[in-house]
C-alpha positions as MATLAB code, in Angstrom:
seq = 'VQLVESGGGLVQPGGSLRLSCAASGFTSSSYVMSWYRRHPQAPGKERELVAAITSAGGSTNYADSVKGRFTISRDNAKNTVYLQMNSLKPEDTAVYYCNALPPPFPWGQGTQVTVSS';
ca = [
      11.427 -181.829 -148.890;
      10.734 -179.075 -146.412;
      10.027 -178.975 -142.688;
       8.709 -175.699 -141.302;
       8.418 -175.312 -137.546;
       6.363 -172.564 -135.936;
       4.678 -171.602 -132.693;
       7.657 -170.784 -130.512;
       8.033 -167.664 -128.433;
       8.759 -166.219 -125.027;
       6.750 -167.653 -122.157;
       6.967 -167.494 -118.387;
       7.789 -170.572 -116.328;
       4.656 -172.668 -115.938;
       3.240 -171.449 -119.218;
       2.279 -173.330 -122.368;
       3.051 -173.279 -126.048;
       1.914 -175.337 -129.011;
       4.430 -175.971 -131.757;
       3.524 -176.986 -135.294;
       5.590 -178.662 -137.982;
       4.355 -178.495 -141.548;
       5.931 -181.114 -143.794;
       6.022 -180.951 -147.563;
       7.688 -182.891 -150.324;
       7.090 -186.261 -148.685;
       4.242 -188.158 -147.097;
       4.827 -187.715 -143.387;
       2.192 -190.345 -142.590;
       4.677 -192.960 -143.750;
       7.173 -192.027 -141.049;
       7.610 -191.990 -137.324;
       7.833 -188.252 -136.709;
       9.678 -186.608 -133.861;
      10.469 -183.340 -132.180;
      14.050 -182.517 -131.282;
      15.654 -179.586 -129.532;
      19.019 -177.943 -129.221;
      19.813 -175.953 -126.122;
      21.545 -172.562 -126.488;
      24.374 -173.769 -124.259;
      25.152 -176.586 -126.685;
      25.221 -175.135 -130.196;
      27.644 -177.732 -131.527;
      26.060 -180.762 -129.922;
      23.532 -183.137 -131.401;
      19.908 -182.290 -131.126;
      18.107 -183.971 -128.229;
      15.164 -186.220 -129.070;
      12.160 -184.866 -127.202;
       9.157 -186.844 -128.427;
       8.157 -189.269 -131.156;
       4.881 -190.506 -132.607;
       4.237 -193.503 -134.816;
       2.925 -193.113 -138.353;
      -0.733 -193.649 -137.425;
      -0.390 -191.829 -134.144;
      -1.140 -194.845 -132.035;
       2.001 -194.746 -129.949;
       4.115 -191.968 -128.500;
       7.376 -191.770 -126.610;
       8.972 -188.962 -124.631;
      12.277 -187.998 -123.120;
      12.206 -188.344 -119.340;
      12.755 -184.607 -118.988;
       9.435 -183.754 -120.681;
       7.284 -186.762 -119.802;
       3.950 -185.703 -118.353;
       4.330 -182.123 -119.600;
       4.624 -182.414 -123.387;
       2.235 -184.126 -125.797;
       3.046 -184.964 -129.404;
       0.260 -185.413 -131.929;
      -0.181 -185.444 -135.678;
      -2.726 -184.712 -138.374;
      -1.766 -186.824 -141.359;
      -4.424 -185.206 -143.535;
      -2.576 -181.916 -143.053;
       0.927 -183.415 -143.081;
       1.476 -181.653 -139.759;
       2.928 -182.679 -136.419;
       2.298 -180.818 -133.166;
       3.944 -180.508 -129.783;
       1.833 -179.243 -126.913;
       4.136 -178.033 -124.163;
       2.727 -177.365 -120.706;
       4.316 -176.487 -117.366;
       7.309 -175.080 -119.199;
      10.592 -174.713 -117.326;
      13.620 -172.508 -118.027;
      15.551 -175.632 -118.999;
      13.104 -176.149 -121.875;
      14.617 -173.084 -123.535;
      15.926 -174.295 -126.890;
      15.388 -174.251 -130.617;
      12.854 -176.944 -131.476;
      12.946 -178.927 -134.699;
      10.915 -181.704 -136.231;
      12.037 -184.541 -138.462;
      11.435 -188.208 -138.955;
      13.075 -190.782 -136.670;
      15.889 -191.308 -137.396;
      16.141 -187.936 -139.116;
      16.601 -188.455 -142.881;
      15.471 -185.057 -144.111;
      17.204 -181.660 -144.211;
      16.603 -179.773 -140.996;
      14.299 -176.786 -140.991;
      15.163 -173.528 -139.280;
      13.436 -174.572 -136.093;
      11.390 -172.438 -133.759;
      12.840 -170.702 -130.710;
      11.263 -171.384 -127.338;
      12.393 -169.185 -124.467;
      11.124 -169.819 -120.953;
      11.966 -166.937 -118.681;
      10.389 -164.638 -116.140;
];
């Protein structure tokens, strides 16, 4: 099982990024998939659940802090989950990870998102 996150980078406040998570070794379409993040100020704390999407993509859920700005989606044919992030704020700076919900698989390396002017 492998989860590979990509798409992070440095962006100015108000900017956008699109993250991708490529899953292999399991059929992601059988799982509720989610994006999590860990802030740099909290390296030892649990990852924060950011967004989740049901197996067929019919239902999504978001943390209050990102609601209205982030959109989770999935392409089951590609075993890939996406996170479109708009109107980014400095407090969105974190390492972003994907996994199922609850997270049963080994964590990937994540992708760093830095929001700064």
